[in-house]
Short mmCIF file of C-alpha atoms in Angstrom, two decimals:
data_model
loop_
_atom_site.label_atom_id
_atom_site.label_comp_id
_atom_site.label_asym_id
_atom_site.label_seq_id
_atom_site.Cartn_x
_atom_site.Cartn_y
_atom_site.Cartn_z
CA MET A 1 -18.99 -150.97 -87.93
CA LYS A 2 -15.63 -148.25 -87.89
CA ASN A 3 -16.92 -145.28 -88.16
CA SER A 4 -21.14 -146.37 -87.85
CA GLN A 5 -23.95 -143.32 -87.65
CA LEU A 6 -25.15 -145.25 -84.81
CA TYR A 7 -22.06 -144.86 -82.85
CA LYS A 8 -21.71 -141.48 -84.03
CA GLY A 9 -25.23 -140.91 -83.06
CA SER A 10 -23.88 -141.52 -78.87
CA LEU A 11 -20.89 -140.06 -79.80
CA THR A 12 -21.65 -137.40 -76.25
CA THR A 13 -22.70 -140.27 -73.48
CA ILE A 14 -19.60 -142.34 -74.15
CA ILE A 15 -17.41 -139.26 -73.56
CA MET A 16 -19.87 -138.82 -70.50
CA LYS A 17 -19.71 -141.58 -68.75
CA LEU A 18 -15.62 -141.32 -69.29
CA LEU A 19 -15.83 -138.95 -67.77
CA GLU A 20 -17.55 -139.90 -65.04
CA GLU A 21 -15.54 -143.23 -64.29
CA LYS A 22 -11.96 -141.19 -64.77
CA GLY A 23 -12.74 -138.69 -63.46
CA ARG A 24 -10.90 -136.20 -66.12
CA MET A 25 -9.78 -137.16 -69.06
CA TYR A 26 -7.18 -135.99 -72.46
CA GLY A 27 -8.80 -135.84 -75.68
CA TYR A 28 -6.16 -137.67 -77.52
CA GLU A 29 -6.46 -140.11 -74.23
CA ILE A 30 -10.60 -140.97 -74.68
CA THR A 31 -9.63 -141.01 -78.91
CA GLN A 32 -7.26 -143.51 -77.85
CA LYS A 33 -9.10 -145.41 -74.88
CA VAL A 34 -11.91 -145.71 -77.03
CA LYS A 35 -9.89 -147.69 -78.80
CA LEU A 36 -8.81 -150.09 -76.63
CA ILE A 37 -12.21 -150.83 -74.94
CA THR A 38 -14.21 -152.06 -78.37
CA GLY A 39 -11.05 -153.92 -79.09
CA GLY A 40 -10.08 -151.33 -82.77
CA GLU A 41 -13.29 -151.88 -83.98
CA LEU A 42 -14.87 -147.65 -83.02
CA ASN A 43 -12.18 -145.22 -84.00
CA ILE A 44 -13.09 -141.03 -83.25
CA THR A 45 -11.78 -139.07 -84.17
CA GLU A 46 -10.34 -135.85 -83.79
CA GLY A 47 -12.83 -134.05 -86.12
CA ALA A 48 -16.38 -135.98 -84.48
CA LEU A 49 -14.52 -135.88 -80.79
CA TYR A 50 -13.68 -131.77 -79.78
CA PRO A 51 -17.07 -130.45 -81.79
CA ALA A 52 -18.50 -133.31 -79.27
CA LEU A 53 -15.74 -130.82 -76.39
CA HIS A 54 -16.78 -128.24 -77.13
CA ARG A 55 -20.19 -128.61 -76.70
CA LEU A 56 -20.69 -130.38 -74.01
CA GLU A 57 -18.30 -127.13 -72.31
CA ALA A 58 -20.72 -124.49 -73.95
CA ASP A 59 -23.92 -126.49 -72.30
CA GLY A 60 -22.01 -126.37 -68.86
CA HIS A 61 -21.48 -129.78 -68.50
CA LEU A 62 -17.62 -129.51 -68.67
CA ASP A 63 -14.82 -128.14 -67.47
CA VAL A 64 -11.20 -127.08 -69.04
CA GLU A 65 -8.25 -126.69 -66.74
CA VAL A 66 -5.09 -126.43 -68.96
CA GLU A 67 -1.54 -128.01 -67.70
CA LYS A 68 1.79 -127.62 -68.85
CA VAL A 69 3.43 -131.56 -70.03
CA ASP A 70 6.59 -132.22 -71.79
CA ASN A 71 6.41 -127.84 -72.20
CA ARG A 72 3.06 -128.06 -74.13
CA LEU A 73 0.15 -127.53 -73.09
CA ARG A 74 -2.58 -129.72 -71.89
CA LYS A 75 -5.84 -129.96 -71.79
CA TYR A 76 -8.17 -131.83 -69.41
CA TYR A 77 -11.42 -132.08 -69.52
CA LYS A 78 -13.60 -132.97 -66.68
CA LEU A 79 -18.00 -132.93 -65.78
CA THR A 80 -19.43 -130.33 -64.16
CA GLU A 81 -22.08 -130.85 -61.06
CA SER A 82 -24.62 -130.09 -64.03
CA GLY A 83 -22.98 -132.87 -66.77
CA LYS A 84 -22.79 -135.95 -63.95
CA ALA A 85 -26.18 -135.91 -63.68
CA GLU A 86 -26.78 -134.91 -66.82
CA THR A 87 -24.99 -138.57 -67.55
CA VAL A 88 -27.13 -140.60 -64.96
CA ASN A 89 -29.92 -139.31 -68.01
CA ARG A 90 -28.34 -139.89 -71.11
CA LEU A 91 -27.73 -143.74 -69.01
CA THR A 92 -30.40 -144.29 -68.28
CA GLU A 93 -31.54 -143.43 -72.01
CA LEU A 94 -29.17 -145.49 -73.95
CA GLU A 95 -30.13 -148.29 -71.45
CA GLY A 96 -34.38 -147.65 -73.36
CA PHE A 97 -32.90 -147.57 -76.36
CA ILE A 98 -31.00 -150.92 -75.98
CA ASN A 99 -33.34 -152.66 -74.07
CA ASN A 100 -36.32 -152.32 -76.84
CA MET A 101 -34.05 -152.32 -79.74
CA GLN A 102 -33.61 -155.44 -78.12
CA THR A 103 -36.82 -156.48 -77.95
CA LEU A 104 -36.86 -155.16 -81.70
CA VAL A 105 -34.49 -157.89 -84.19
CA GLY A 106 -33.89 -160.09 -80.25
CA GLY A 107 -33.97 -163.22 -81.83
CA THR A 108 -37.44 -163.07 -83.63
CA GLN A 109 -37.26 -162.44 -87.45
CA LEU A 110 -39.89 -159.61 -87.80
CA LYS A 111 -42.62 -160.95 -90.84
CA PRO A 112 -43.48 -158.27 -92.57
CA GLU A 113 -48.04 -158.07 -93.33
CA TYR A 114 -49.33 -158.07 -95.64
#
């Protein structure tokens, strides 16, 4: 389930949750944290991560800080106040979705009605 469509629909929420917990992170750090937390089950590619970060920034949910690290510029992302509020909304919505899915498929075999 390395790059399942189920995860792709939750990428923005995953990013926001990590930033909520950590305060600020740079792109590669986000990918590695997700890989670590999921035991390698979820690998976020740069092609998926950076467009999501740019959308969040354009929507006013992220601030970007640029710092020089080892003679290279590194972009750090952190949630704005609206980003913090949006994170709470998304996590609440995700929790409801998970609960509904567990109700629908958890422990009960759905049988077609004829």
